[in-house]
Coordinates of C-alpha atoms in Angstrom, one line a residue:
M1451 CA 58.0 91.0 -47.1
I1452 CA 55.8 88.8 -49.5
W1453 CA 56.5 89.7 -53.1
F1454 CA 53.1 88.5 -54.5
S1455 CA 49.5 89.1 -53.3
L1456 CA 47.8 86.5 -51.3
I1457 CA 44.1 85.5 -51.9
P1458 CA 42.2 87.0 -48.8
W1459 CA 41.9 84.8 -45.8
E1460 CA 38.2 85.3 -45.8
Y1461 CA 37.8 83.9 -49.3
G1462 CA 39.1 80.4 -48.1
V1463 CA 36.9 80.4 -45.1
R1464 CA 33.7 81.4 -47.3
N1465 CA 34.5 78.7 -49.8
L1466 CA 34.1 76.0 -47.0
F1467 CA 30.6 77.2 -46.4
R1468 CA 29.7 77.6 -50.1
R1469 CA 29.7 73.8 -50.6
P1470 CA 28.2 72.6 -47.2
I1471 CA 27.5 69.0 -48.1
R1472 CA 31.0 68.4 -49.6
T1473 CA 32.6 70.3 -46.7
L1474 CA 30.5 68.2 -44.1
L1475 CA 31.5 64.9 -45.8
T1476 CA 35.2 65.8 -45.8
L1477 CA 34.9 66.9 -42.2
T1478 CA 33.3 63.7 -41.2
G1479 CA 35.7 61.5 -43.0
L1480 CA 38.7 63.3 -41.4
T1481 CA 37.2 63.2 -37.8
T1482 CA 36.5 59.3 -38.2
V1483 CA 40.2 58.9 -39.3
I1484 CA 41.6 60.9 -36.4
V1485 CA 39.3 59.3 -33.8
L1486 CA 40.7 55.9 -34.9
V1487 CA 44.2 57.4 -34.4
F1488 CA 43.1 58.6 -31.0
V1489 CA 41.9 55.0 -30.1
V1490 CA 45.3 53.4 -31.1
I1491 CA 47.4 56.1 -29.3
G1492 CA 45.1 55.8 -26.2
F1493 CA 45.8 52.0 -26.3
I1494 CA 49.6 52.6 -26.4
R1495 CA 49.4 55.1 -23.6
G1496 CA 47.2 53.1 -21.4
L1497 CA 49.4 50.1 -21.7
E1498 CA 52.6 52.1 -20.9
H1499 CA 50.7 53.9 -17.9
S1500 CA 49.7 50.7 -16.4
L1501 CA 53.0 49.1 -16.5
T1502 CA 54.8 52.3 -15.3
V1503 CA 52.5 52.9 -12.2
S1504 CA 52.7 49.3 -11.3
G1505 CA 56.3 49.4 -10.2
D1506 CA 57.4 51.1 -6.9
P1507 CA 61.1 52.1 -6.8
N1508 CA 61.4 51.2 -3.1
V1509 CA 59.8 47.8 -3.5
A1510 CA 61.6 44.6 -4.4
I1511 CA 60.3 41.1 -4.9
L1512 CA 61.7 37.7 -4.0
F1513 CA 60.8 34.5 -6.0
S1514 CA 61.9 31.2 -7.4
L1515 CA 65.3 31.1 -9.0
G1516 CA 65.1 30.5 -12.7
M1517 CA 61.4 31.6 -13.1
G1518 CA 62.3 34.6 -15.2
E1519 CA 59.3 36.9 -15.0
N1520 CA 56.6 34.2 -14.6
L1521 CA 55.6 34.7 -11.1
E1522 CA 52.6 32.4 -11.3
Y1523 CA 55.0 29.3 -11.6
S1524 CA 57.2 30.5 -8.7
S1525 CA 57.2 28.5 -5.4
I1526 CA 59.3 29.5 -2.3
P1527 CA 59.1 28.2 1.1
M1528 CA 56.5 29.8 3.5
R1529 CA 59.2 30.7 6.1
T1530 CA 60.9 33.0 3.4
S1531 CA 59.0 36.1 4.6
E1532 CA 60.1 35.6 8.2
L1533 CA 63.7 35.0 7.3
V1534 CA 63.8 38.1 5.1
S1535 CA 62.4 40.3 7.8
A1536 CA 65.0 38.9 10.4
S1537 CA 68.1 38.9 8.2
V1538 CA 67.9 41.9 5.8
A1539 CA 68.7 45.4 7.0
G1540 CA 67.1 48.4 5.1
I1541 CA 63.6 47.0 5.2
K1542 CA 61.1 49.7 6.1
T1543 CA 59.8 49.4 9.7
F1544 CA 56.9 51.1 11.4
H1545 CA 56.2 50.4 15.2
D1546 CA 58.2 47.2 15.1
R1547 CA 56.2 46.0 12.0
K1548 CA 58.3 45.1 8.9
Y1549 CA 57.1 46.1 5.4
V1550 CA 57.0 42.4 4.2
S1551 CA 54.1 40.9 2.2
P1552 CA 54.0 37.1 1.6
E1553 CA 51.9 36.5 -1.4
L1554 CA 50.5 33.6 -3.5
Y1555 CA 49.9 34.6 -7.0
L1556 CA 48.2 32.6 -9.8
G1557 CA 46.1 32.6 -12.9
T1558 CA 43.1 30.2 -12.6
Q1559 CA 39.7 29.5 -13.9
I1560 CA 37.0 31.6 -12.4
E1561 CA 33.1 30.8 -12.7
I1562 CA 30.3 33.0 -12.0
P1563 CA 27.6 30.9 -10.3
G1564 CA 24.6 30.1 -12.5
Q1565 CA 26.8 30.3 -15.7
S1566 CA 28.5 27.5 -17.6
E1567 CA 31.3 29.6 -19.0
T1568 CA 34.5 30.1 -17.2
A1569 CA 37.3 32.7 -17.6
M1570 CA 41.0 33.0 -16.8
G1571 CA 41.5 35.3 -13.9
L1572 CA 44.4 36.6 -11.7
V1573 CA 44.2 35.8 -8.0
R1574 CA 46.6 36.9 -5.2
G1575 CA 46.4 35.5 -1.7
V1576 CA 47.5 38.3 0.7
T1577 CA 47.7 39.3 4.4
Q1578 CA 46.9 42.6 5.7
S1579 CA 50.8 43.5 5.3
V1580 CA 50.1 43.9 1.7
L1581 CA 48.6 47.4 2.3
L1582 CA 52.1 48.4 3.7
V1583 CA 53.9 47.4 0.6
R1584 CA 51.2 48.1 -2.2
R1585 CA 50.7 51.7 -1.3
Q1586 CA 48.8 52.6 -4.3
V1587 CA 45.9 50.3 -3.4
E1588 CA 42.8 51.8 -1.8
L1589 CA 39.5 50.2 -0.8
E1590 CA 36.8 51.8 -2.9
S1591 CA 33.7 50.0 -1.3
G1592 CA 32.8 47.3 1.1
S1593 CA 35.3 45.9 3.5
W1594 CA 38.6 44.0 3.8
P1595 CA 37.8 40.2 3.1
G1596 CA 37.1 38.0 5.9
P1597 CA 36.7 34.2 5.9
G1598 CA 35.2 32.9 2.5
E1599 CA 35.4 36.5 1.1
I1600 CA 37.3 38.2 -1.6
I1601 CA 37.8 41.8 -3.0
V1602 CA 38.2 42.5 -6.6
G1603 CA 40.0 45.3 -8.6
Q1604 CA 38.2 47.9 -10.4
L1605 CA 39.2 46.2 -13.8
A1606 CA 38.7 42.5 -12.7
A1607 CA 35.3 42.5 -14.5
T1608 CA 37.0 43.6 -17.8
K1609 CA 39.7 41.0 -17.4
L1610 CA 37.0 38.2 -16.9
G1611 CA 34.6 39.6 -19.6
L1612 CA 32.0 40.4 -17.1
S1613 CA 29.9 43.4 -16.4
A1614 CA 30.7 45.5 -13.3
Q1615 CA 27.3 44.4 -11.7
Q1616 CA 28.4 40.8 -11.7
L1617 CA 31.3 41.6 -9.6
S1618 CA 29.5 44.0 -7.4
V1619 CA 29.8 43.7 -3.5
G1620 CA 27.6 40.8 -2.2
S1621 CA 28.0 38.7 -5.4
E1622 CA 29.7 35.3 -5.6
L1623 CA 32.5 33.7 -7.7
N1624 CA 33.8 30.1 -7.9
L1625 CA 37.4 29.5 -7.9
E1626 CA 39.5 26.6 -6.9
G1627 CA 36.5 24.6 -6.0
R1628 CA 35.0 26.9 -3.5
T1629 CA 32.4 29.6 -3.6
W1630 CA 33.7 33.1 -2.4
H1631 CA 31.7 36.2 -1.6
I1632 CA 32.8 39.7 -2.8
S1633 CA 33.2 41.9 0.2
G1634 CA 34.8 45.0 -1.5
T1635 CA 36.4 46.5 -4.4
F1636 CA 39.6 48.3 -4.6
S1637 CA 41.6 50.6 -7.0
A1638 CA 45.3 50.9 -7.4
A1639 CA 46.0 54.1 -9.4
G1640 CA 45.6 52.3 -12.7
S1641 CA 48.3 49.7 -12.0
A1642 CA 48.1 46.1 -13.0
F1643 CA 46.8 45.2 -9.5
E1644 CA 43.3 46.6 -10.5
S1645 CA 42.6 43.5 -12.7
E1646 CA 43.2 41.1 -9.9
I1647 CA 41.2 39.2 -7.2
W1648 CA 42.5 39.3 -3.8
C1649 CA 41.7 36.8 -1.0
R1650 CA 43.2 35.9 2.4
L1651 CA 46.5 34.1 1.9
D1652 CA 45.6 31.2 4.4
E1653 CA 42.3 30.5 2.8
L1654 CA 43.8 30.4 -0.7
Q1655 CA 46.6 28.0 0.4
Q1656 CA 43.8 25.8 2.0
A1657 CA 41.8 25.9 -1.1
M1658 CA 44.8 24.8 -3.3
K1659 CA 46.3 22.5 -0.8
R1660 CA 49.6 24.4 -0.9
Q1661 CA 51.8 25.7 1.9
D1662 CA 54.3 27.6 0.0
L1663 CA 54.4 31.1 -1.5
S1664 CA 54.8 32.7 -4.9
L1665 CA 56.7 35.7 -3.9
V1666 CA 57.6 38.0 -1.0
A1667 CA 57.3 41.7 -1.7
V1668 CA 59.3 44.2 0.7
T1669 CA 59.5 47.9 1.0
L1670 CA 62.9 49.2 1.5
N1671 CA 63.9 52.4 3.1
S1672 CA 65.5 53.5 -0.1
P1673 CA 66.5 51.9 -3.5
S1674 CA 70.2 52.0 -2.2
D1675 CA 69.3 49.3 0.2
Y1676 CA 68.4 46.8 -2.5
P1677 CA 72.0 45.3 -2.7
D1678 CA 71.5 43.8 0.9
L1679 CA 68.5 42.1 -0.3
N1680 CA 70.2 40.7 -3.3
L1681 CA 73.1 39.6 -1.2
F1682 CA 70.7 37.6 1.1
C1683 CA 69.4 35.7 -1.8
K1684 CA 72.9 34.8 -3.1
E1685 CA 73.9 33.7 0.4
R1686 CA 70.8 31.6 1.1
L1687 CA 71.4 29.0 -1.6
D1688 CA 69.0 26.6 0.2
L1689 CA 66.0 28.8 -0.5
E1690 CA 66.8 29.1 -4.2
L1691 CA 65.7 32.7 -4.4
Q1692 CA 66.3 35.6 -6.8
S1693 CA 65.3 39.2 -6.2
L1694 CA 64.3 42.0 -8.4
Q1695 CA 63.4 45.5 -8.0
E1696 CA 59.6 46.0 -8.8
V1697 CA 60.4 48.7 -11.3
D1698 CA 62.8 46.6 -13.2
Y1699 CA 60.3 43.8 -13.2
Y1700 CA 57.6 45.9 -15.0
Q1701 CA 60.1 47.4 -17.2
S1702 CA 61.0 43.9 -18.4
L1703 CA 57.4 43.4 -19.0
K1704 CA 57.3 46.5 -21.0
K1705 CA 60.0 45.5 -23.3
D1706 CA 58.2 42.2 -23.9
Y1707 CA 55.2 44.3 -25.1
G1708 CA 57.5 46.2 -27.5
P1709 CA 56.4 44.4 -30.6
I1710 CA 52.7 45.1 -29.7
R1711 CA 53.6 48.8 -29.4
M1712 CA 55.4 48.7 -32.8
L1713 CA 52.2 47.0 -34.3
A1714 CA 50.0 49.7 -32.8
W1715 CA 52.1 52.5 -34.4
L1716 CA 51.9 50.6 -37.6
V1717 CA 48.1 50.8 -37.3
V1718 CA 48.5 54.5 -36.7
F1719 CA 50.5 54.9 -39.8
L1720 CA 48.1 52.8 -42.1
V1721 CA 45.0 54.6 -40.6
S1722 CA 46.7 57.8 -41.2
G1723 CA 47.6 56.9 -44.8
A1724 CA 44.0 55.9 -45.5
G1725 CA 43.0 59.3 -44.2
V1726 CA 45.5 61.1 -46.6
F1727 CA 44.0 59.1 -49.6
A1728 CA 40.5 59.9 -48.5
G1729 CA 41.2 63.5 -48.1
L1730 CA 43.1 63.5 -51.6
N1731 CA 40.0 62.1 -53.2
T1732 CA 37.6 64.6 -51.8
L1733 CA 39.9 67.6 -52.4
Y1734 CA 40.7 66.4 -55.9
G1735 CA 36.9 66.5 -56.5
A1736 CA 36.7 69.9 -54.9
V1737 CA 39.5 71.2 -57.4
V1738 CA 38.0 69.8 -60.4
G1739 CA 34.7 71.3 -59.7
R1740 CA 36.2 74.8 -59.2
T1741 CA 38.4 74.8 -62.4
R1742 CA 36.8 77.9 -63.8
E1743 CA 36.8 79.7 -60.6
L1744 CA 40.5 79.1 -60.1
S1745 CA 41.3 80.1 -63.6
T1746 CA 39.3 83.3 -63.1
L1747 CA 41.4 84.2 -60.0
Q1748 CA 44.4 83.9 -62.2
T1749 CA 42.9 86.4 -64.7
L1750 CA 42.2 88.8 -61.9
G1751 CA 46.0 88.9 -61.2
F1752 CA 46.6 86.3 -58.3
L1753 CA 49.6 84.0 -59.1
R1754 CA 49.2 80.3 -59.1
R1755 CA 51.2 80.0 -55.9
A1756 CA 48.7 82.3 -54.1
I1757 CA 45.9 79.8 -55.2
V1758 CA 48.0 77.0 -54.0
I1759 CA 48.4 78.5 -50.6
S1760 CA 44.7 79.3 -50.4
L1761 CA 43.8 75.6 -51.2
I1762 CA 46.2 74.4 -48.5
Q1763 CA 44.7 76.9 -46.1
E1764 CA 41.2 75.4 -46.7
G1765 CA 42.7 71.9 -46.1
L1766 CA 44.2 73.0 -42.8
L1767 CA 41.1 74.7 -41.6
L1768 CA 39.1 71.5 -42.2
A1769 CA 41.8 69.3 -40.6
T1770 CA 42.0 71.5 -37.5
A1771 CA 38.2 71.5 -37.2
A1772 CA 38.2 67.6 -37.5
S1773 CA 41.0 67.4 -35.0
L1774 CA 39.2 69.5 -32.4
I1775 CA 35.9 67.5 -32.7
A1776 CA 37.9 64.2 -32.7
A1777 CA 39.9 65.4 -29.6
L1778 CA 36.5 66.2 -27.7
I1779 CA 35.2 62.7 -28.7
A1780 CA 38.3 61.0 -27.5
I1781 CA 38.2 63.0 -24.2
F1782 CA 34.5 62.4 -23.4
L1783 CA 33.9 59.0 -25.0
I1784 CA 37.2 57.1 -25.4
N1785 CA 39.3 58.0 -22.3
G1786 CA 39.0 55.6 -19.6
I1787 CA 37.4 52.7 -21.5
S1788 CA 38.7 49.4 -20.1
V1789 CA 40.5 47.0 -22.4
R1790 CA 41.1 43.3 -21.8
F1791 CA 44.6 42.1 -22.2
T1792 CA 46.8 39.1 -21.6
M1793 CA 48.4 40.7 -18.5
G1794 CA 45.1 41.8 -17.1
A1795 CA 43.2 44.9 -18.1
F1796 CA 43.9 48.5 -18.5
T1797 CA 42.1 51.7 -19.4
L1798 CA 42.7 53.8 -22.7
Q1799 CA 44.5 57.0 -21.7
I1800 CA 43.7 60.2 -23.6
D1801 CA 46.2 62.5 -21.9
S1802 CA 48.2 65.6 -23.1
I1803 CA 50.7 63.6 -25.0
S1804 CA 47.8 61.7 -26.8
L1805 CA 46.1 64.9 -27.7
L1806 CA 49.3 66.4 -29.0
I1807 CA 50.1 63.5 -31.3
G1808 CA 46.6 62.9 -32.4
C1809 CA 45.9 66.6 -33.2
S1810 CA 49.3 66.7 -35.0
V1811 CA 48.5 63.7 -37.1
G1812 CA 45.1 65.3 -38.1
I1813 CA 46.7 68.6 -39.1
L1814 CA 49.4 66.9 -41.1
L1815 CA 46.7 65.0 -42.9
G1816 CA 45.0 68.1 -43.9
F1817 CA 48.4 69.6 -45.1
L1818 CA 49.4 66.4 -47.0
G1819 CA 46.0 65.9 -48.5
A1820 CA 45.7 69.4 -49.9
I1821 CA 49.3 69.5 -51.7
P1822 CA 48.5 67.3 -54.6
P1823 CA 45.2 69.0 -55.7
A1824 CA 46.9 72.3 -55.1
L1825 CA 49.7 71.4 -57.5
R1826 CA 47.1 70.4 -60.0
A1827 CA 45.7 73.7 -59.8
L1828 CA 49.2 75.2 -60.4
R1829 CA 49.7 73.2 -63.6
L1830 CA 46.2 74.0 -65.1
P1831 CA 46.3 76.3 -68.2
I1832 CA 44.2 79.3 -67.8
I1833 CA 42.6 79.1 -71.2
D1834 CA 41.5 75.5 -70.7
G1835 CA 40.3 76.4 -67.2
L1836 CA 38.1 79.1 -68.4
K1837 CA 36.5 77.0 -71.1
S1838 CA 35.8 74.2 -68.6
V1839 CA 32.2 73.5 -67.5

């Protein structure tokens, strides 16, 4: 049971509409701050989502010993894919066809015909076996690349700093001294593959005058079959191979981007802090302008703590409205925006966790921003308040 009378809820609501300009300015400021928080959280969630969905627990990769996580610099013999298929048990098979994908992967300069500027892109030479191993890949438009053709991921244009129209089906790209026609586009469930350009393995080897591979990806019947693959790498010392489960590979990349995530959370903290100070400034002004009104409420019998609760209620109402508006802006305008990054590109993710964190930060801003001016009202002498202009 509350042992003092609260100011009616409707009084706080009506107060917001009695000063529409000040309320609108405060609402706009809070909404802007919360939208910025959503952008940073969407960046963090998008990066984490891209690295998480890129790894398949049943897929393992073999690449050069000592290359760490730098698959671009890996070089293994071309015969590795056949040796792995013939020697390792536990590789998934369908109609006598092994789920083994030999791949040549590199970062290289890419040029749009007619433009002088070039951009660093990610290119993967593959065979049709890649579709057995990279199960999240789906052809969205056009056809599988034939001679002199390539297919591009949905985020390849973002990675290259180009428009989607410049990488549409039928366009051309120059890479490794040759002109390639775009035959189709593909998606990969938001994984890192979507920022890559794929072409036929034999043609990329010819263009680069290479006969080796960067890696071999295999699909195992289950993750428990991975020790057999790892044992193969340790026994075949002549091939100088190492193996890694694909999930572990992308988890290691996730750890590498840990400092960036920490920096992003620091940005969230700083933006939120700026929002608190902006709210404090506005609410302080609101309290100073209502000094006589607040003192009159005390003469009517309302305790100071009831006035404090009413002011906090007004702050929470404004913050909740700003959070809802910012959430709608984030869902319809920010969600899915492509972002260029060192590893490729990814899209901002405004998912349920992003909404929960963003709205919580917004409501917390309203609460923290309302407390200091409310305490000021608590300390204000009634006589001085009634005399104020």
